C-alpha atoms as a printed R data frame, in Angstrom:
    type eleno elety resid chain resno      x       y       z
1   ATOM     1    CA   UNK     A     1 18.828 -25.312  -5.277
2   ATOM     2    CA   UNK     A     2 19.066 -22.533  -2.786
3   ATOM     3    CA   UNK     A     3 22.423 -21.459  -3.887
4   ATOM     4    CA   UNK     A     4 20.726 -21.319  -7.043
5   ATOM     5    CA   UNK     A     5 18.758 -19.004  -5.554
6   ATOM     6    CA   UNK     A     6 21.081 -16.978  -4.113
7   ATOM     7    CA   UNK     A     7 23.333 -16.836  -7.272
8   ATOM     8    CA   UNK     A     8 19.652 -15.460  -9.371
9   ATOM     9    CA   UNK     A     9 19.348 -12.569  -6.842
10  ATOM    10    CA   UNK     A    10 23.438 -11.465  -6.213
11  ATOM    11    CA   UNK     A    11 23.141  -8.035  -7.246
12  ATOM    12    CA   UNK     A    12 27.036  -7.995  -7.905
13  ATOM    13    CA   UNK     A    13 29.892  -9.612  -9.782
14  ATOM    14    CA   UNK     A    14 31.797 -10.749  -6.184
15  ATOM    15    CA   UNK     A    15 28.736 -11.871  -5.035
16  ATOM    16    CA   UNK     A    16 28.011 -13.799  -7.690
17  ATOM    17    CA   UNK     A    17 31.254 -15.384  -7.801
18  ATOM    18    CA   UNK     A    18 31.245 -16.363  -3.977
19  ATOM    19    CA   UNK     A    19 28.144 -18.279  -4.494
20  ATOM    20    CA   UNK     A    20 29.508 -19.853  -7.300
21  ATOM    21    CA   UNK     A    21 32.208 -21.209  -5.740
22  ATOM    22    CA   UNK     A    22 30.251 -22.607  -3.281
23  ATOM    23    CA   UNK     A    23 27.967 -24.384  -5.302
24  ATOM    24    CA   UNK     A    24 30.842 -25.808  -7.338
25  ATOM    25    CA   UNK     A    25 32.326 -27.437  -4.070
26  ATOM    26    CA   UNK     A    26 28.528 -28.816  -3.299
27  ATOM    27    CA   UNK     A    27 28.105 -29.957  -6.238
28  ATOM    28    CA   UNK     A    28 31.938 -32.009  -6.179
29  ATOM    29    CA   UNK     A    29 30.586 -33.144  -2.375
30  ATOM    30    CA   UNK     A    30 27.072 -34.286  -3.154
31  ATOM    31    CA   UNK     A    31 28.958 -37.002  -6.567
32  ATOM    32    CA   UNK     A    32 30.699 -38.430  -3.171
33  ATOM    33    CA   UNK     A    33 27.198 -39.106  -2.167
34  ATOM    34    CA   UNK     A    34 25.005 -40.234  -4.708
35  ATOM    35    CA   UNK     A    35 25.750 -40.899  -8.658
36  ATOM    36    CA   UNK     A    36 22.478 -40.117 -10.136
37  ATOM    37    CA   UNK     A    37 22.875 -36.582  -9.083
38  ATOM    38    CA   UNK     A    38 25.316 -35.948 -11.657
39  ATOM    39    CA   UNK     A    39 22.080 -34.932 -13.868
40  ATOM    40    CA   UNK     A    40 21.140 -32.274 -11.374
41  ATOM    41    CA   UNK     A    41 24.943 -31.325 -11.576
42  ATOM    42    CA   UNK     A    42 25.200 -30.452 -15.250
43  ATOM    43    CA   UNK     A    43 22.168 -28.473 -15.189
44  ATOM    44    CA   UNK     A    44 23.243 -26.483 -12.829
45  ATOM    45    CA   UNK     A    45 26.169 -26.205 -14.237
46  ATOM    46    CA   UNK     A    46 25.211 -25.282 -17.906
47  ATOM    47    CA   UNK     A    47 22.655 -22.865 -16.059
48  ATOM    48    CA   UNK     A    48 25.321 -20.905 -14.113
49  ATOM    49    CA   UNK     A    49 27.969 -20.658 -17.365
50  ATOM    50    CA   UNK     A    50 24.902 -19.555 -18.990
51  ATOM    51    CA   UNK     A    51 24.244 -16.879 -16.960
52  ATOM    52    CA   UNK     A    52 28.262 -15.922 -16.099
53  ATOM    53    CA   UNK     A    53 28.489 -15.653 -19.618
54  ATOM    54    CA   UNK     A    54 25.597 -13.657 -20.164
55  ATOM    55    CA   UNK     A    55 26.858 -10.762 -17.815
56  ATOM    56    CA   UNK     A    56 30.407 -11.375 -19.613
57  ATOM    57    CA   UNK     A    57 31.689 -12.735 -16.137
58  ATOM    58    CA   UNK     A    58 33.281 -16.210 -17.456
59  ATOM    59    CA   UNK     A    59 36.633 -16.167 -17.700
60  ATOM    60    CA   UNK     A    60 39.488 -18.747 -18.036
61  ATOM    61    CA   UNK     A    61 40.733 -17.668 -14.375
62  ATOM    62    CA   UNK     A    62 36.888 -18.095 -13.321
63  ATOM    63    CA   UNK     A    63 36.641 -21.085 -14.864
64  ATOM    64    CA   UNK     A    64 39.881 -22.739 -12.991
65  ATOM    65    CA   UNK     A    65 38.611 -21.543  -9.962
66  ATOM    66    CA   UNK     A    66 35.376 -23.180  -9.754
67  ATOM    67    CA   UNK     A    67 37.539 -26.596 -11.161
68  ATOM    68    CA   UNK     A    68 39.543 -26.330  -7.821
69  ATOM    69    CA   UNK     A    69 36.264 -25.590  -5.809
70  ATOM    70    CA   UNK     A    70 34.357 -28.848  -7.511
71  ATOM    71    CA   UNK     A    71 37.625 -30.593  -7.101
72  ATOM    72    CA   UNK     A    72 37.954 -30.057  -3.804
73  ATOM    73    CA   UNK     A    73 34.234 -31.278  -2.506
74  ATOM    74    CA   UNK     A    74 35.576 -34.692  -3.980
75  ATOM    75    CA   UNK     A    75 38.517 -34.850  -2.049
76  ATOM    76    CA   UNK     A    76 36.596 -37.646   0.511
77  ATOM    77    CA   UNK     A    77 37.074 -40.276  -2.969
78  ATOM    78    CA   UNK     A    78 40.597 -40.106  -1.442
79  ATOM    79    CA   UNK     A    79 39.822 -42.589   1.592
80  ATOM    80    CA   UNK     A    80 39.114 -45.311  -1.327
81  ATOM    81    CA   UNK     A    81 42.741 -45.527  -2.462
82  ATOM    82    CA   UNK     A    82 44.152 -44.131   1.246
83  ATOM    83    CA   UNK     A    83 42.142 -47.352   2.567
84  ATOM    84    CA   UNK     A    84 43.522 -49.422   0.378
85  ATOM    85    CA   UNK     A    85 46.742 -48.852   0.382
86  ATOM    86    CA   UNK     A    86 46.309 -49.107   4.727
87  ATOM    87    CA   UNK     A    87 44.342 -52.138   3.953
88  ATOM    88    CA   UNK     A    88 41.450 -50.887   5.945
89  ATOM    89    CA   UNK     A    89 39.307 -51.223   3.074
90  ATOM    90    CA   UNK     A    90 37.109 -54.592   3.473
91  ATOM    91    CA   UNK     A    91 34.377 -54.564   1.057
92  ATOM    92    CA   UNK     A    92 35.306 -52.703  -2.369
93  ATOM    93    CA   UNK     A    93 34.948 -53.250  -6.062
94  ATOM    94    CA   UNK     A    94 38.537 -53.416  -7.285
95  ATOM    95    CA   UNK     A    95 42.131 -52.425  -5.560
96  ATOM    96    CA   UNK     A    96 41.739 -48.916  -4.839
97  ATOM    97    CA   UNK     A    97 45.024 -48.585  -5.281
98  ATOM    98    CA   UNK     A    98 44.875 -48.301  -9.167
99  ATOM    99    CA   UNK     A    99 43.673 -46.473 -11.669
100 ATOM   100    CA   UNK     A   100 41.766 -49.687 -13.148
101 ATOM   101    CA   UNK     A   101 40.187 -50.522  -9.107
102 ATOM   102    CA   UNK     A   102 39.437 -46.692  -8.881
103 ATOM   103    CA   UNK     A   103 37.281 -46.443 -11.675
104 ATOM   104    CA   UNK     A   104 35.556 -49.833 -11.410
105 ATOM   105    CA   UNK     A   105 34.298 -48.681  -8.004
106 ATOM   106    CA   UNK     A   106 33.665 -45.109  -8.571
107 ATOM   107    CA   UNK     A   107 31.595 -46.103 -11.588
108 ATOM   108    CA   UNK     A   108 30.191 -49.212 -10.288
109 ATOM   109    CA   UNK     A   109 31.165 -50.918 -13.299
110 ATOM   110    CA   UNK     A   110 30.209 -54.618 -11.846
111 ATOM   111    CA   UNK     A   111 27.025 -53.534 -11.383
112 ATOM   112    CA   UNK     A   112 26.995 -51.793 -14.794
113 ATOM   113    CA   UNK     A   113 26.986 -48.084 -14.640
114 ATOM   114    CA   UNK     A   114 24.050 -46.411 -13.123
115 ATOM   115    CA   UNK     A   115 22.135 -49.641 -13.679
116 ATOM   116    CA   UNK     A   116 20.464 -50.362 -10.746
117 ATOM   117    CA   UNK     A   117 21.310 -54.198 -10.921
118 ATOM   118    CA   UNK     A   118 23.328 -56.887 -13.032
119 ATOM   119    CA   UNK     A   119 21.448 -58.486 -16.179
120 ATOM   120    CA   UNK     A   120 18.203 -57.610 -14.689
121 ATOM   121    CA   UNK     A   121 14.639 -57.529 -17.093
122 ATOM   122    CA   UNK     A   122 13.215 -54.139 -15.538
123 ATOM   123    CA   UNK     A   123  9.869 -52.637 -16.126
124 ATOM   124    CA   UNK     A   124  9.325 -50.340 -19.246
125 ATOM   125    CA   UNK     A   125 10.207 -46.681 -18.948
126 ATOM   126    CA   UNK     A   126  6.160 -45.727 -19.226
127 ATOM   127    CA   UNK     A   127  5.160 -48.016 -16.481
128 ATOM   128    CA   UNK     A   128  8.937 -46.767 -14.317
129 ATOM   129    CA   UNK     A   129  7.197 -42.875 -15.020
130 ATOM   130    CA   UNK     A   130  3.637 -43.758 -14.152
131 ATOM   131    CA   UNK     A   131  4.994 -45.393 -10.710
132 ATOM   132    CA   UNK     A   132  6.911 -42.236 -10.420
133 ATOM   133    CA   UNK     A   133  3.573 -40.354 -10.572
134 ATOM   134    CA   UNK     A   134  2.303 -42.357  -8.453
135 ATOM   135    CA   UNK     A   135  4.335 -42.491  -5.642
136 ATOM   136    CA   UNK     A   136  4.736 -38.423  -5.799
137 ATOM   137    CA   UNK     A   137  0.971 -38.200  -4.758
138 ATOM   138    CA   UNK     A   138  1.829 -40.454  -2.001
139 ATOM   139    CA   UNK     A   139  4.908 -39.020  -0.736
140 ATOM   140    CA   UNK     A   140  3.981 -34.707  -1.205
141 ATOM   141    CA   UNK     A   141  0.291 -34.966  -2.121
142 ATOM   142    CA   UNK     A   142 -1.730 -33.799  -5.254
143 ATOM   143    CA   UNK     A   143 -1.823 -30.599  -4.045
144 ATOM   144    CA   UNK     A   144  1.691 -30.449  -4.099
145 ATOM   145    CA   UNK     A   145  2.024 -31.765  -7.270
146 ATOM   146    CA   UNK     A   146 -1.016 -28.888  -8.581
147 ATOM   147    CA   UNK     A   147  0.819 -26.176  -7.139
148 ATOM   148    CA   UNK     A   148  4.188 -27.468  -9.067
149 ATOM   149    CA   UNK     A   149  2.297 -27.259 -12.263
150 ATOM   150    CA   UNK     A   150  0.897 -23.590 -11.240
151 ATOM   151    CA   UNK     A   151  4.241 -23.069 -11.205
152 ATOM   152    CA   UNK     A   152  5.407 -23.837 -14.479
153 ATOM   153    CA   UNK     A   153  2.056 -22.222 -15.892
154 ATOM   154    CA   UNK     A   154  2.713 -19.302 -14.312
155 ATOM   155    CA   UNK     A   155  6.494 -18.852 -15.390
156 ATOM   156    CA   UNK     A   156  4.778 -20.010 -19.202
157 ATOM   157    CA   UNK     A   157  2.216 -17.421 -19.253
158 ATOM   158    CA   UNK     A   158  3.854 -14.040 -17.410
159 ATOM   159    CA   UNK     A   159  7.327 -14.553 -18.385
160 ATOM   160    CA   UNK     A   160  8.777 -11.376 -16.360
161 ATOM   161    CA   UNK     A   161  7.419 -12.704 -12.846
162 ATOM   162    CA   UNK     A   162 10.195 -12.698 -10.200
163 ATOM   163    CA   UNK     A   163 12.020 -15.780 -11.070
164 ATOM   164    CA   UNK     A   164 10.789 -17.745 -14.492
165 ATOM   165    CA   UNK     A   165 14.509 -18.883 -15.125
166 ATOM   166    CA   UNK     A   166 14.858 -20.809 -11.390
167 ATOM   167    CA   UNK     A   167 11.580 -22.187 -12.327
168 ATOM   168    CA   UNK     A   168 12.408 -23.434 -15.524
169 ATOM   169    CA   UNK     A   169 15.795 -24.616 -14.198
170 ATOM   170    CA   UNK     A   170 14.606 -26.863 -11.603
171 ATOM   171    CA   UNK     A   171 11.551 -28.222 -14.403
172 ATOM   172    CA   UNK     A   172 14.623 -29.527 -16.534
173 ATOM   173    CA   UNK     A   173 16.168 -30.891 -13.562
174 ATOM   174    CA   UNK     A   174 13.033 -32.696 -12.770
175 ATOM   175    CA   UNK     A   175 12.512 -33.877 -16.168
176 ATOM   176    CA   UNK     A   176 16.470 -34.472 -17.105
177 ATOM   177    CA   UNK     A   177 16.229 -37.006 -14.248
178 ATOM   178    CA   UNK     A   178 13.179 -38.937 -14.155
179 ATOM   179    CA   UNK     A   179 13.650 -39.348 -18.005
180 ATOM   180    CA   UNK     A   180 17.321 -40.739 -17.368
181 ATOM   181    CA   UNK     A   181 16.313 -42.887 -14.389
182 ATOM   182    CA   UNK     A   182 13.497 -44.120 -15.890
183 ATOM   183    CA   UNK     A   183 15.672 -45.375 -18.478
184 ATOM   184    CA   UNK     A   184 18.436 -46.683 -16.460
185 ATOM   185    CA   UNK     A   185 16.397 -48.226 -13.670
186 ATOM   186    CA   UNK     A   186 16.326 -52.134 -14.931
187 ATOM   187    CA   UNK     A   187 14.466 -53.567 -12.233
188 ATOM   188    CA   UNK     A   188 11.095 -54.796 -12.340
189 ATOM   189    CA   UNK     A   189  8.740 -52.549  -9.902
190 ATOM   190    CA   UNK     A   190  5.475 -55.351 -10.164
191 ATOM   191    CA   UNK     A   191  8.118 -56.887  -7.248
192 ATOM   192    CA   UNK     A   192  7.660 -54.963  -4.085
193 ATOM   193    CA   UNK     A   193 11.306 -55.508  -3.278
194 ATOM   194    CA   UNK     A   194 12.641 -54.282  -6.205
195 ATOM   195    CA   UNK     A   195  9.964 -51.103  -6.249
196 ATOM   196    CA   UNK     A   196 11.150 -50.168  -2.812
197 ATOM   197    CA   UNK     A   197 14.552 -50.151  -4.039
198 ATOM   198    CA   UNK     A   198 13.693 -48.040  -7.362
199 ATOM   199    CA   UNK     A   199 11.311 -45.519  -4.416
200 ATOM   200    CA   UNK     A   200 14.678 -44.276  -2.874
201 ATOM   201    CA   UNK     A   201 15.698 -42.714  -5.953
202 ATOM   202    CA   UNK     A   202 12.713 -40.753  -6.636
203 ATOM   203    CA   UNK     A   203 13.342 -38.856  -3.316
204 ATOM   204    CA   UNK     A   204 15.776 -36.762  -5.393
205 ATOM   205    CA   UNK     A   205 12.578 -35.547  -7.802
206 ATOM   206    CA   UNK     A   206 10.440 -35.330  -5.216
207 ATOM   207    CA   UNK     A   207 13.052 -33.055  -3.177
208 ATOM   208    CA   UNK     A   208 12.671 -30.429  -7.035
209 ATOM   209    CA   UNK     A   209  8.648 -31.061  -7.059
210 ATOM   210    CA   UNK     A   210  8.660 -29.507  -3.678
211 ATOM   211    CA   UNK     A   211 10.662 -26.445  -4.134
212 ATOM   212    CA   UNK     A   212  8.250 -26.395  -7.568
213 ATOM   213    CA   UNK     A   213  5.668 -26.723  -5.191
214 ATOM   214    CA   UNK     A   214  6.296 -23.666  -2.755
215 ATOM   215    CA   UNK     A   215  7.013 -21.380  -5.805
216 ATOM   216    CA   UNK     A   216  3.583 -22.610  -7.167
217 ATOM   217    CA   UNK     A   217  1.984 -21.347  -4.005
218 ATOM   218    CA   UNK     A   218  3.960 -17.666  -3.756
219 ATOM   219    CA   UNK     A   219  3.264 -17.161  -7.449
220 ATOM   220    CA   UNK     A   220 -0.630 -18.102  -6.834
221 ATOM   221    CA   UNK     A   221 -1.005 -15.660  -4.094
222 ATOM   222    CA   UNK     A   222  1.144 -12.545  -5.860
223 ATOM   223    CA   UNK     A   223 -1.229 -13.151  -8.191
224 ATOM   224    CA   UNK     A   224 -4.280 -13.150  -6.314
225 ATOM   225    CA   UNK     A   225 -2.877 -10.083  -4.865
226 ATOM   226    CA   UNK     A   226 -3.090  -8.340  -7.717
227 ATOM   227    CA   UNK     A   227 -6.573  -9.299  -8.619
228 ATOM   228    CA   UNK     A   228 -8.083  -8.513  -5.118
229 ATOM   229    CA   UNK     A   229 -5.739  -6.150  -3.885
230 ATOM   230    CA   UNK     A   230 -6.394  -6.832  -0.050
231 ATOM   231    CA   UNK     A   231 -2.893  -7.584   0.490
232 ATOM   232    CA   UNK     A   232 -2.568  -7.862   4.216
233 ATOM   233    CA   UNK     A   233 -5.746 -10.326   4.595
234 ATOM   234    CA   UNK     A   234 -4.085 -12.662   1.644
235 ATOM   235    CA   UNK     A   235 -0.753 -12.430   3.287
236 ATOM   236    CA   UNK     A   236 -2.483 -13.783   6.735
237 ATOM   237    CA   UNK     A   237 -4.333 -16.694   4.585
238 ATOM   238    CA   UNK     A   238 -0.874 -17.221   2.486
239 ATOM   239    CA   UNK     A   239  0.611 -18.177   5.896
240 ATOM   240    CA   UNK     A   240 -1.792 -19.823   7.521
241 ATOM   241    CA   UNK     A   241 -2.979 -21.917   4.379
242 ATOM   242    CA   UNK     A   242  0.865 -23.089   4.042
243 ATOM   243    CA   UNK     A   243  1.169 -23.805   8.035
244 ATOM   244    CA   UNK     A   244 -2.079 -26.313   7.072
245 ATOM   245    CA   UNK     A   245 -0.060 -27.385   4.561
246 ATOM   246    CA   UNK     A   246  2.817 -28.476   6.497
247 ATOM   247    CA   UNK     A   247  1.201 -29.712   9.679
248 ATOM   248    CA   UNK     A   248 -1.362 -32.077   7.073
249 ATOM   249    CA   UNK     A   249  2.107 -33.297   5.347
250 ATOM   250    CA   UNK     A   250  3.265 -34.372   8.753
251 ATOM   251    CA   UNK     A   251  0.456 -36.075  10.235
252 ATOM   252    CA   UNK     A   252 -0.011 -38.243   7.144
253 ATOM   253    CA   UNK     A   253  3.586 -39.344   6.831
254 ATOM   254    CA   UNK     A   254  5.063 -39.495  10.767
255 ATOM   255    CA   UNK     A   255  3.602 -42.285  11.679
256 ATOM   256    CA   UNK     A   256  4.857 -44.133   8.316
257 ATOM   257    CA   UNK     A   257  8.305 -42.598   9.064
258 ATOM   258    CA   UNK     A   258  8.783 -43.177  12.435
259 ATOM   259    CA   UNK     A   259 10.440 -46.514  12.888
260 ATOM   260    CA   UNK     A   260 12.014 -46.090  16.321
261 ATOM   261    CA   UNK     A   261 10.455 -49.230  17.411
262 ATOM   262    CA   UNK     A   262 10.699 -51.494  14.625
263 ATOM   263    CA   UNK     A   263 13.274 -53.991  15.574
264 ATOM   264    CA   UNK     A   264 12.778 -56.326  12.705
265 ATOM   265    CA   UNK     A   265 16.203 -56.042  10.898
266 ATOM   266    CA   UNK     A   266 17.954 -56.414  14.313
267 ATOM   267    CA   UNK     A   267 16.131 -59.440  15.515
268 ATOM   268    CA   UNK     A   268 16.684 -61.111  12.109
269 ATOM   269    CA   UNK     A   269 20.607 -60.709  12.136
270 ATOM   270    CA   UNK     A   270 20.900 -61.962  15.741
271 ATOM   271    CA   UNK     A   271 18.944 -64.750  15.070
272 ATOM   272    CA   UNK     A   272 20.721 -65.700  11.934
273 ATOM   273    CA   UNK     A   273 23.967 -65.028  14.124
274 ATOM   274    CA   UNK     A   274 22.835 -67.059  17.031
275 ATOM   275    CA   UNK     A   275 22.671 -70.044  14.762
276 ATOM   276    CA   UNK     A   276 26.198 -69.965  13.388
277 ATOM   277    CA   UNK     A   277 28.718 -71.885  15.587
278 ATOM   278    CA   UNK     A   278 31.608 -70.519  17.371
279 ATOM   279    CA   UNK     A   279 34.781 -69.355  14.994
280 ATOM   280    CA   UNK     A   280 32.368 -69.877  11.669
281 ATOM   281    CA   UNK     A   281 33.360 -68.244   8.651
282 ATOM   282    CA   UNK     A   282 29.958 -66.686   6.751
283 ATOM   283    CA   UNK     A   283 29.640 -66.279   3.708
284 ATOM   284    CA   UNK     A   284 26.984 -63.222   2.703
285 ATOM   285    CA   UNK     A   285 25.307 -61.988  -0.609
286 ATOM   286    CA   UNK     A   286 22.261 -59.184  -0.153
287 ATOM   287    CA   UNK     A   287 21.870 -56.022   1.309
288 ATOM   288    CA   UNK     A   288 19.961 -57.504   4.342
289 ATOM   289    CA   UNK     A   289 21.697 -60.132   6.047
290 ATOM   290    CA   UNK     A   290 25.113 -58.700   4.737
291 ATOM   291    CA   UNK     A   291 24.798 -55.387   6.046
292 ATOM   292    CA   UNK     A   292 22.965 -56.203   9.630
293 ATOM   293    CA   UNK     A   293 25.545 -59.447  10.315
294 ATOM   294    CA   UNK     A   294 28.333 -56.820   9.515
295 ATOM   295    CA   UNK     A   295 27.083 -54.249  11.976
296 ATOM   296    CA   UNK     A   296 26.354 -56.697  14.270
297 ATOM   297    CA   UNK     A   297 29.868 -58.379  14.068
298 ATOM   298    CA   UNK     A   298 32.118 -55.161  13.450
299 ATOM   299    CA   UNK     A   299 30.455 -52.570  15.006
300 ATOM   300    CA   UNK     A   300 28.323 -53.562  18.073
301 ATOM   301    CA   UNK     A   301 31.028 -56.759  18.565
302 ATOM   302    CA   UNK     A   302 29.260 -59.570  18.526
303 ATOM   303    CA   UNK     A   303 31.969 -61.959  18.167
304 ATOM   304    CA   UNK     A   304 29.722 -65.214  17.249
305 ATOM   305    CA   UNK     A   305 31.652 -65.635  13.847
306 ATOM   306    CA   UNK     A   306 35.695 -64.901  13.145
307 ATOM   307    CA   UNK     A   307 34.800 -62.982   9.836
308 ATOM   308    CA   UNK     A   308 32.077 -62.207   7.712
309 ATOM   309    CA   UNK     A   309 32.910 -62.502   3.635
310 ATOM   310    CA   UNK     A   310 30.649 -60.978   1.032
């Protein structure tokens, strides 16, 4: 989104195509990260050939560039088939070492492609949005989620401000995904378990809602500018109003977030270890007890067990 940004004010054609080589290797790097931002990808994407084509600045050359750029921020996919073929690679859907194994894993294909689990009855997309709502006043606050909607108001109603297109972008991005997830996210969120799981997906909107949110509050102030004219005292109150802003963020959530003395995971995985006897072979299925028994066992050394299997 800030590359976005910077690509809507380059005042030239090099500087335009600098920044879009950039953001074509981010976007190839953030796919080795996380699936589901694939949506935010071809928005971008469609946004940016939109524009390049607009100012007659798409060319095939252009074009091949930016495919070597997005290319290139993929290049860490290569440790699947590199640590496969080394037989490093311990827990993996598939032999990486194919074409058939590649694909199974990149597009998690057991699991069912961006399903969120395997012949699972998840809640309806209306209840998946209204959760969605939900946990966005939790997370950034209704004032946040006000100041987003001043935003899109704004970019409706004086379509020449400074930057209605980045606005509009990043609404499509924001509605592109929770509409997709929404649909794809079969997992029933009446089960805390499964709700926390579906909650670490809807940091990615949240992350748009807040850049929504701080052009919400700059467009609410230019225009207040203009109506009262005392620019310098409004400036002073723009600044201090978004310090509150910040500092009232933080208090409610640090004490949520800070879990530097919550033991609980670690305790449960050297108990459970503790109880195996010497040499055992353990069998694992879960995120909890397979990931904490294999950091325990691989990574800190706890040699309890001879090998954990999942």
């Amino acid at each position: 989104m800030a590359l976005c940004v910077r690509f809507r004010e380059a005042a030239t054609a090099k500087e335009r195509s600098k920044i879009c080589k950039a953001g074509a290797f981010c976007c190839g790097l953030s796919l080795c990260n996380q699936h589901t931002i694939v949506i935010y990808v071809i928005c971008v994407a469609l946004w940016v050939f939109y524009c390049l084509l607009r100012e007659r600045e798409l060319t095939l050359g252009h074009m091949l560039k930016l495919t070597f750029c997005f290319l290139a921020g993929c290049l860490p996919y290569l440790y699947l088939p590199a640590s496969s073929y080394l037989n490093k690679a311990r827990w993996t859907w598939g032999d990486q070492t194919t074409l058939k194994g590649f694909t199974t894993h990149l597009l998690r294909e057991e699991y069912g492609t961006f399903n969120l689990a395997k012949l699972e009855n998840g809640s309806s997309m209306a209840d998946i949005l209204l959760f969605q709502v939900t946990d966005m006043r939790t997370e950034l606050s209704a004032i946040a989620q006000a100041l987003a909607i001043i935003a899109c108001l704004c970019a409706a109603v004086r379509p020449k401000m400074e930057k209605p297109n980045l606005v509009w972008l990043f609404t499509s991005m924001l509605l592109a995904y929770s509409l997709f997830f929404a649909w794809r996210a079969n997992l029933d969120i009446s089960k805390p378990l499964f709700k926390g799981v579906v909650e670490r997906f809807w940091m990615q909107s949240n992350a748009v809602v807040a850049v929504l949110a701080g052009l919400g509050f700059s467009s609410f102030f230019a225009f207040a500018e203009g109506v009262a004219g005392n620019r310098r005292v409004l400036r002073c109150l723009e600044w201090l109003l978004a310090a509150v802003l910040v500092t009232g963020q933080i208090c409610s959530n640090y004490s949520v977030c800070d879990q530097s003395r919550n033991y609980v995971v670690d305790r449960f995985a050297r108990n459970l270890l503790s109880s195996m006897p010497p040499d055992a072979i353990v069998l694992l299925r879960g995120d909890l007890p397979g990931n904490s028994l294999r950091y325990l066992h691989y990574c800190l050394v706890f040699n309890f067990i001879s090998s954990c299997l999942r």
